[in-house]
Tab-separated table of C-alpha atoms in Angstrom:
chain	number	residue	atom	x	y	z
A	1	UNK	CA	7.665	-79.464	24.399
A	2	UNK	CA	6.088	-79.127	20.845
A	3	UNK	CA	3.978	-76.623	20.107
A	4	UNK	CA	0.667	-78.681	20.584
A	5	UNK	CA	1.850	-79.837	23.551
A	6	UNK	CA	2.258	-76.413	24.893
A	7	UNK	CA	-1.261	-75.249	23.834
A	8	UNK	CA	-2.744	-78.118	25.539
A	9	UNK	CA	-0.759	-77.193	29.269
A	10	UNK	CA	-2.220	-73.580	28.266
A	11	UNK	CA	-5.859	-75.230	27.953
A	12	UNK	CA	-4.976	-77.240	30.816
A	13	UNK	CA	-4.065	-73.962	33.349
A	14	UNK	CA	-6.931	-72.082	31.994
A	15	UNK	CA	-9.262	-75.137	32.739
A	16	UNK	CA	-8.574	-75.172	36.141
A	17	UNK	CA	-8.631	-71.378	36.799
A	18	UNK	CA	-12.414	-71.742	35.645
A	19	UNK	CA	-13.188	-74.618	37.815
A	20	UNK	CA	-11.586	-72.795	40.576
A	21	UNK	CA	-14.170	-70.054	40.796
A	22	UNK	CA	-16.857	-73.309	41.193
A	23	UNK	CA	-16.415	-73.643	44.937
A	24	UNK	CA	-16.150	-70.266	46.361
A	25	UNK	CA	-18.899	-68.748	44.307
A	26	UNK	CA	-21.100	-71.838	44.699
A	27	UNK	CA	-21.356	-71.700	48.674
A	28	UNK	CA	-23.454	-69.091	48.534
A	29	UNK	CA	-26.162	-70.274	46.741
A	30	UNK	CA	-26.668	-73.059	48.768
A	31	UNK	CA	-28.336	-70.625	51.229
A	32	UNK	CA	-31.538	-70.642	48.685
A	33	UNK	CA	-30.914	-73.554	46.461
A	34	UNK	CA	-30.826	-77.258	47.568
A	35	UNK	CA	-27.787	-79.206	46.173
A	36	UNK	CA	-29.626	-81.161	43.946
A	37	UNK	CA	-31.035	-78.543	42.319
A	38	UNK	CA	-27.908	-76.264	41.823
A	39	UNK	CA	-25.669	-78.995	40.415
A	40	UNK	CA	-28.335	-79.138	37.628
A	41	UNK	CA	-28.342	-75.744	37.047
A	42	UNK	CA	-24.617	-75.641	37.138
A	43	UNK	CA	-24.727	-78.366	34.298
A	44	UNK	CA	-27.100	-76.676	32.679
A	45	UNK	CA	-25.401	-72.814	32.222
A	46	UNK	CA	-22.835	-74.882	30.571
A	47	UNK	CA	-24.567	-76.940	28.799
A	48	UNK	CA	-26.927	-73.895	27.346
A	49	UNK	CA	-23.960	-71.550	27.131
A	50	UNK	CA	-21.662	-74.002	24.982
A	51	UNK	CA	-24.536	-75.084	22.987
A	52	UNK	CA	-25.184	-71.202	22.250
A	53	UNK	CA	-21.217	-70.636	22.111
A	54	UNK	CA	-21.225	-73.778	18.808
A	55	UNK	CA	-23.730	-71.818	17.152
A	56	UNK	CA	-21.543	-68.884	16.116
A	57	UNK	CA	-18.903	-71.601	14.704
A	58	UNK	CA	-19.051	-73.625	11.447
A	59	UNK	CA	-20.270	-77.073	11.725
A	60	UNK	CA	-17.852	-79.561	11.715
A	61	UNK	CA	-18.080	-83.143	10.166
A	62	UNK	CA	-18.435	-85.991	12.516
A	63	UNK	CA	-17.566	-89.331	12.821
A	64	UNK	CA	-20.824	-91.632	13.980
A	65	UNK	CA	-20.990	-92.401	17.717
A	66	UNK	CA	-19.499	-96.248	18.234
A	67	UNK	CA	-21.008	-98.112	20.891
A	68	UNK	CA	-17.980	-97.750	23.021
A	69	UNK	CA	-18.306	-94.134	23.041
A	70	UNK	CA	-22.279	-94.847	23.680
A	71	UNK	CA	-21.130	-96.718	26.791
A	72	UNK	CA	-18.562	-93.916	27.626
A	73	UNK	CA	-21.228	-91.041	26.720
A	74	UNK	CA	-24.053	-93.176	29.259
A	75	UNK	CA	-21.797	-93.363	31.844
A	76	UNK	CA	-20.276	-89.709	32.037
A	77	UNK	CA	-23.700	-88.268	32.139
A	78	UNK	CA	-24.538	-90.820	35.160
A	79	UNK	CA	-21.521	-89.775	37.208
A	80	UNK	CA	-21.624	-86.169	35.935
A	81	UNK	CA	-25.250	-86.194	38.221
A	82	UNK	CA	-24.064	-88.033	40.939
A	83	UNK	CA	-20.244	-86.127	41.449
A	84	UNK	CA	-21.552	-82.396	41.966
A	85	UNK	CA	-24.240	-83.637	44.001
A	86	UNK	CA	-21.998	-85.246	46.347
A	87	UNK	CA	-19.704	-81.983	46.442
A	88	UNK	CA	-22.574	-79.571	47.256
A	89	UNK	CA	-23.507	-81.718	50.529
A	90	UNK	CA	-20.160	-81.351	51.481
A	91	UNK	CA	-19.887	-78.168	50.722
A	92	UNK	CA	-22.672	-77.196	52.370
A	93	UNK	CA	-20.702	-78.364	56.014
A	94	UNK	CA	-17.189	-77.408	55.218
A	95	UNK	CA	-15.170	-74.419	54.872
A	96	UNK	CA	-14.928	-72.838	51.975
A	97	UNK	CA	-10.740	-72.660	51.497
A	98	UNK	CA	-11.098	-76.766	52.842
A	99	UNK	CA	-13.388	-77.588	50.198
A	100	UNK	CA	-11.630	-76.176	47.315
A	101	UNK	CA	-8.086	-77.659	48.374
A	102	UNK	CA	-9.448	-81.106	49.393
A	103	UNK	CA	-11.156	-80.963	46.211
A	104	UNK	CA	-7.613	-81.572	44.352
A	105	UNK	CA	-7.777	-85.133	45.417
A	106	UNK	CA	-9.491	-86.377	42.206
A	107	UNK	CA	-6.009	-85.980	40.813
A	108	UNK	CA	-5.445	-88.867	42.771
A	109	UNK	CA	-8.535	-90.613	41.991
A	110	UNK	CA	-7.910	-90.001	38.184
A	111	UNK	CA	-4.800	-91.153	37.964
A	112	UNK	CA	-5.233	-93.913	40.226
A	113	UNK	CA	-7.728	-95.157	37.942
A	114	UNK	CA	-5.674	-94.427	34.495
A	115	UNK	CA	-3.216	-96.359	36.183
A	116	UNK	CA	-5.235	-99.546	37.105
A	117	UNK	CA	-8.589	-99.881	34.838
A	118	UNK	CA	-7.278	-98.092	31.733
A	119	UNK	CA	-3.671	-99.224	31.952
A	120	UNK	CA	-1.911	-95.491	31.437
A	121	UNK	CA	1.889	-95.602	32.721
A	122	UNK	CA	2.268	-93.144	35.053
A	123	UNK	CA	5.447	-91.898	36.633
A	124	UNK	CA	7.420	-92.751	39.752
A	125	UNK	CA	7.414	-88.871	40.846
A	126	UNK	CA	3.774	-88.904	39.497
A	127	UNK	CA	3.190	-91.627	42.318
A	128	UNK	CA	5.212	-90.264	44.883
A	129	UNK	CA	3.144	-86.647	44.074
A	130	UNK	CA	-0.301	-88.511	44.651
A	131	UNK	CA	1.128	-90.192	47.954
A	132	UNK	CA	1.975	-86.475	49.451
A	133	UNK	CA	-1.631	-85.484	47.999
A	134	UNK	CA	-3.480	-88.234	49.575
A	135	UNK	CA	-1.976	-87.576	52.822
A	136	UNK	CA	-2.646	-83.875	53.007
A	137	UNK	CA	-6.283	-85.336	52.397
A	138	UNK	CA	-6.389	-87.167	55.322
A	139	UNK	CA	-4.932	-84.114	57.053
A	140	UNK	CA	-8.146	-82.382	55.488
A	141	UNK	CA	-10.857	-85.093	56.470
A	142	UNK	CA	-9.728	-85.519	60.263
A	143	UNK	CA	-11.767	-83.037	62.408
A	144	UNK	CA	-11.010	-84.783	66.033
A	145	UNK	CA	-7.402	-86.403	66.295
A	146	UNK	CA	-7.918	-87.557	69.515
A	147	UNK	CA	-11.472	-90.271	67.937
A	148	UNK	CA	-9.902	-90.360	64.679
A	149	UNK	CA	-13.503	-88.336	63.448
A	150	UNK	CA	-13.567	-88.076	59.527
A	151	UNK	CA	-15.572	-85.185	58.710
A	152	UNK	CA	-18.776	-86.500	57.276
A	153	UNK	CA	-18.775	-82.847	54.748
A	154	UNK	CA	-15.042	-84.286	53.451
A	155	UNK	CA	-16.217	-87.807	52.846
A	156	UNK	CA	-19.017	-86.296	50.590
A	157	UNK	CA	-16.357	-84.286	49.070
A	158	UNK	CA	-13.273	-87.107	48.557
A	159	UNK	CA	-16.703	-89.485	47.425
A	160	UNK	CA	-17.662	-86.533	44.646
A	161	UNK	CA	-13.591	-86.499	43.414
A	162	UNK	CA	-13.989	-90.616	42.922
A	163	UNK	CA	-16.565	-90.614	40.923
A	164	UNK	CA	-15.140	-87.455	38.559
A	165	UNK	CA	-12.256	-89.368	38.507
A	166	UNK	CA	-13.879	-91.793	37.001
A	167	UNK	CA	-15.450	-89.534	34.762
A	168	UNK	CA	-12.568	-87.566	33.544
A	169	UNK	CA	-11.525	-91.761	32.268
A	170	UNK	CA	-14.741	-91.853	30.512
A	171	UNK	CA	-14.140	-88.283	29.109
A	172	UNK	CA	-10.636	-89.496	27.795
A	173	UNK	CA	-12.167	-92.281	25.700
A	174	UNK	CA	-13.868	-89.443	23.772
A	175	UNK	CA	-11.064	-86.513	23.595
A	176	UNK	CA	-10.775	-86.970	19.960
A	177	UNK	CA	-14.187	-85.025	19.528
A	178	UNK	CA	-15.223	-81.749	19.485
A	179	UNK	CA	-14.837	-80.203	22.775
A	180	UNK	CA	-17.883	-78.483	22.961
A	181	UNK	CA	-20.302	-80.937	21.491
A	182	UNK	CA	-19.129	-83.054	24.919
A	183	UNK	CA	-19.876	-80.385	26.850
A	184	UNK	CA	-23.029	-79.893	25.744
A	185	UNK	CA	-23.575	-83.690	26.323
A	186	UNK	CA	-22.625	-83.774	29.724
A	187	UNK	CA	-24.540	-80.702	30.451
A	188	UNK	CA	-28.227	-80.673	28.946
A	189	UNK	CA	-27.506	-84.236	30.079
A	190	UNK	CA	-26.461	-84.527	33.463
A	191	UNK	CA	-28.712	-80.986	34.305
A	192	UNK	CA	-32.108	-82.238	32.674
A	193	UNK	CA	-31.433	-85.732	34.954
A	194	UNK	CA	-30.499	-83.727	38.156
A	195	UNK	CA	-33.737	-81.698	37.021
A	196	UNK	CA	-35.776	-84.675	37.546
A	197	UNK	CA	-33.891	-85.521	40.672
A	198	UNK	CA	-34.334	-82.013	42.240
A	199	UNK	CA	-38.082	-82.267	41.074
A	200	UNK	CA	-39.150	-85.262	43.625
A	201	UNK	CA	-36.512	-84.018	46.262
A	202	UNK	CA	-37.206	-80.434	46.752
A	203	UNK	CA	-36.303	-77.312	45.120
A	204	UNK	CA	-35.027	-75.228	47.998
A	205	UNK	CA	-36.214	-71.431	48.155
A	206	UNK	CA	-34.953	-70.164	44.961
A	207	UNK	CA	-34.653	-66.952	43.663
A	208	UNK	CA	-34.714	-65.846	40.051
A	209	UNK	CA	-31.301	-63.913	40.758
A	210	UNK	CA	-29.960	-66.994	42.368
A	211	UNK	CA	-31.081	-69.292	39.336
A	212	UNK	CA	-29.514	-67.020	36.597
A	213	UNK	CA	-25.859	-66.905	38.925
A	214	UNK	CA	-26.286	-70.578	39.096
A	215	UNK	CA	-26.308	-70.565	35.320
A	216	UNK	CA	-23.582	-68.340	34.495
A	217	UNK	CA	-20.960	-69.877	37.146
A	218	UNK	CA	-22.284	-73.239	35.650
A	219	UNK	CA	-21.238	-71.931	31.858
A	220	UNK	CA	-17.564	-70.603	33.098
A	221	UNK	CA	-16.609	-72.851	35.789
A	222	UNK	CA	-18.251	-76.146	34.341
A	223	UNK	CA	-18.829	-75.363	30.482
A	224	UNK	CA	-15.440	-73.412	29.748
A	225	UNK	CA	-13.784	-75.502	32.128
A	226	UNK	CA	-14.677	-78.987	30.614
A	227	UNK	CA	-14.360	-78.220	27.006
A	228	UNK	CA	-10.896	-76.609	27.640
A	229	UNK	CA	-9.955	-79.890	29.748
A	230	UNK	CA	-11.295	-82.264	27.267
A	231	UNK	CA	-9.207	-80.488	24.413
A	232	UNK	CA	-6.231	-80.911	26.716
A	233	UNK	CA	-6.763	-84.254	26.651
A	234	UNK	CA	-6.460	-85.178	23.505
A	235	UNK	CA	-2.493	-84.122	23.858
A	236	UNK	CA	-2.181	-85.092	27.477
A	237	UNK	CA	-4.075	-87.836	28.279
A	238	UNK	CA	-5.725	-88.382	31.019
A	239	UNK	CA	-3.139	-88.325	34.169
A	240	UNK	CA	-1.043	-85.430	32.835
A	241	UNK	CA	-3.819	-82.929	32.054
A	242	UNK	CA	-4.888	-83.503	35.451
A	243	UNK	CA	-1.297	-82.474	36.938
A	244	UNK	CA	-2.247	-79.290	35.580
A	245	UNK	CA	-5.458	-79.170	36.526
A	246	UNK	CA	-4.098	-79.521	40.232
A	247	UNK	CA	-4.288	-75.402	40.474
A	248	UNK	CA	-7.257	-75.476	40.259
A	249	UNK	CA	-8.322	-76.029	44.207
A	250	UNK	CA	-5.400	-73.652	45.100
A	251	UNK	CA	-7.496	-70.973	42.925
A	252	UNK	CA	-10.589	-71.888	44.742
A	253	UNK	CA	-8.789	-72.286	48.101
A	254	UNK	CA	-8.118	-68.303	48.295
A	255	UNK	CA	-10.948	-67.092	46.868
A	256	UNK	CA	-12.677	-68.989	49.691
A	257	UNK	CA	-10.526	-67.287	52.173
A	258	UNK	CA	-11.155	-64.123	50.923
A	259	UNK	CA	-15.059	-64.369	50.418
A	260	UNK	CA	-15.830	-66.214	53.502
A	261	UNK	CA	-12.098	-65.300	56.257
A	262	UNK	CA	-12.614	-69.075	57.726
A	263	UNK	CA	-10.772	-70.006	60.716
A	264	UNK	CA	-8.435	-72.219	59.669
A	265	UNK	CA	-6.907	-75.283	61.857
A	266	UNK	CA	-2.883	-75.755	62.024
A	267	UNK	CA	-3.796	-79.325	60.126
A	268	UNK	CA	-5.166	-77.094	56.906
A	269	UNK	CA	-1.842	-75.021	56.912
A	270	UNK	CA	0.335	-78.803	57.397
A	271	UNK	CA	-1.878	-80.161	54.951
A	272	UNK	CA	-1.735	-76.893	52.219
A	273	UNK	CA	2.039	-77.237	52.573
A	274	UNK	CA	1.831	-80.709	51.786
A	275	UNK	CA	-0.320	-80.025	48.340
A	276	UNK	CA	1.675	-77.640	47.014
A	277	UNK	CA	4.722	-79.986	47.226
A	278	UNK	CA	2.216	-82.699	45.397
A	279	UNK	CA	1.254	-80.652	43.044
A	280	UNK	CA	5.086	-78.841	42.275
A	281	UNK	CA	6.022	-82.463	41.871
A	282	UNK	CA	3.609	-82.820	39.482
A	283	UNK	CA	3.881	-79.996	37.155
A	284	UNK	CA	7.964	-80.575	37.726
A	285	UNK	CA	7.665	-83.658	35.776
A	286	UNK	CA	5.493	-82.507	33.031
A	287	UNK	CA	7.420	-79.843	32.254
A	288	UNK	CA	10.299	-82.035	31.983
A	289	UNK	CA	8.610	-84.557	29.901
């Protein structure tokens, strides 16, 4: 691989060790902050802390915003509200280790959607890999074999990796900017509308200590996270950055198991077994590529 190429994986891996620290630490804050209102103030410590973070660097020139990347901009903001909102419900019902590893399923759901609306070529072992994945995430979603029961905490949780797999489309359409001014767009945006939303829902019991640990995980495991996985876009694309990204639930997975010691169902072990051959399949083929 040439030397961009490799810096981008290297954004790529430290991307998702950020975002992996999102699910584990975020569980407990649920216990005094609604959903609604801690996806906006995970938005928001990134979007404040990046903004901060541009200040110390020199300003860089700027192309003007095209109405495609208007339409791209509009759009990531909307599902950037609607995605963390959907995975905080869930989370709020599932295990913590479940969460995290169910969570790599908007590998799938980005690449599914690079392949069909944006027209990326992906792979044969890149298809087989999301095939494995998706079936480990039914393994995840079941919780009564004998009804066929989807968990209703999973369905939140596959509906939140959808719609950021959407997103992370959108996002690609504008990888050629600077990382951070995107982050900051996505999160003064997203967390000032999921503000508003937490304002007419309900704001939960908060605590000021709870608010400013909403902020800071919001800054590393959104902020950092983003504006390293935008960057390794612009080498990547789409698809392939996400292969990478794939470590990050695995990340998330055992810090869950070691904050919260879950009891953990013979399906999650089947199912982990199955991910880590997904996601070996994927990084197998990127690094030969």
């Amino acid at each position: 691989m040439t030397s961009p190429r490799i810096n981008a994986v290297i954004y790529a891996l430290l991307a998702a060790l950020f975002y992996g620290f999102s699910i584990p630490f975020s569980k407990p804050l649920l216990q005094t902050l609604s959903p609604v209102l801690l996806a906006s103030l995970l938005y928001m410590g990134a979007g404040l802390g990046v903004w901060i973070l541009r200040g110390f660097r020199r300003p860089q020139s700027m192309a003007p915003v095209t109405s495609n990347e208007r339409t791209a901009m509009i759009g990531m903001v909307i599902l950037d509200v609607l995605a963390p909102i959907l995975l905080l419900i869930g989370l709020a019902t599932s295990p913590a280790a479940s969460a995290s590893l169910l969570n790599n399923f908007e590998i799938v759901a980005t690449t599914l959607l690079a392949m069909t609306l944006f027209k990326e070529q992906v792979h044969p072992q890149i298809r087989w890999a999301i095939g494995i994945m998706t079936l480990s995430s039914v393994l995840l979603s079941v919780d009564d074999w004998s009804s066929l029961h989807f968990s209703i905490g999973s369905l939140f949780i596959i509906g939140a990796t959808l719609t950021w797999g959407l997103e992370n489309n959108l996002t690609r359409q504008l990888s050629h900017r600077d990382p951070l001014q995107i982050v900051v767009i996505k999160g003064l945006g997203s967390g000032l509308t999921s503000l508003g939303l937490a304002a007419v829902l309900g704001w939960g019991t908060p605590s000021l200590w709870s608010i400013i640990l909403a902020l800071c995980l919001g800054f590393v495991a959104y902020g950092l996270s983003i504006a390293l996985y935008v960057r390794a876009q612009r080498d990547l694309g789409a698809s392939k950055t996400s292969a990478y990204y794939a470590v990050a639930p695995f990340v998330g997975m055992v810090l869950g198991w070691i904050l919260f010691d879950d009891a953990l169902a013979l399906s999650f072990w089947i199912a982990l077994g199955l991910m880590i051959l997904g996601t070996l399949l994927l990084i197998r083929h990127e690094l030969k590529s």
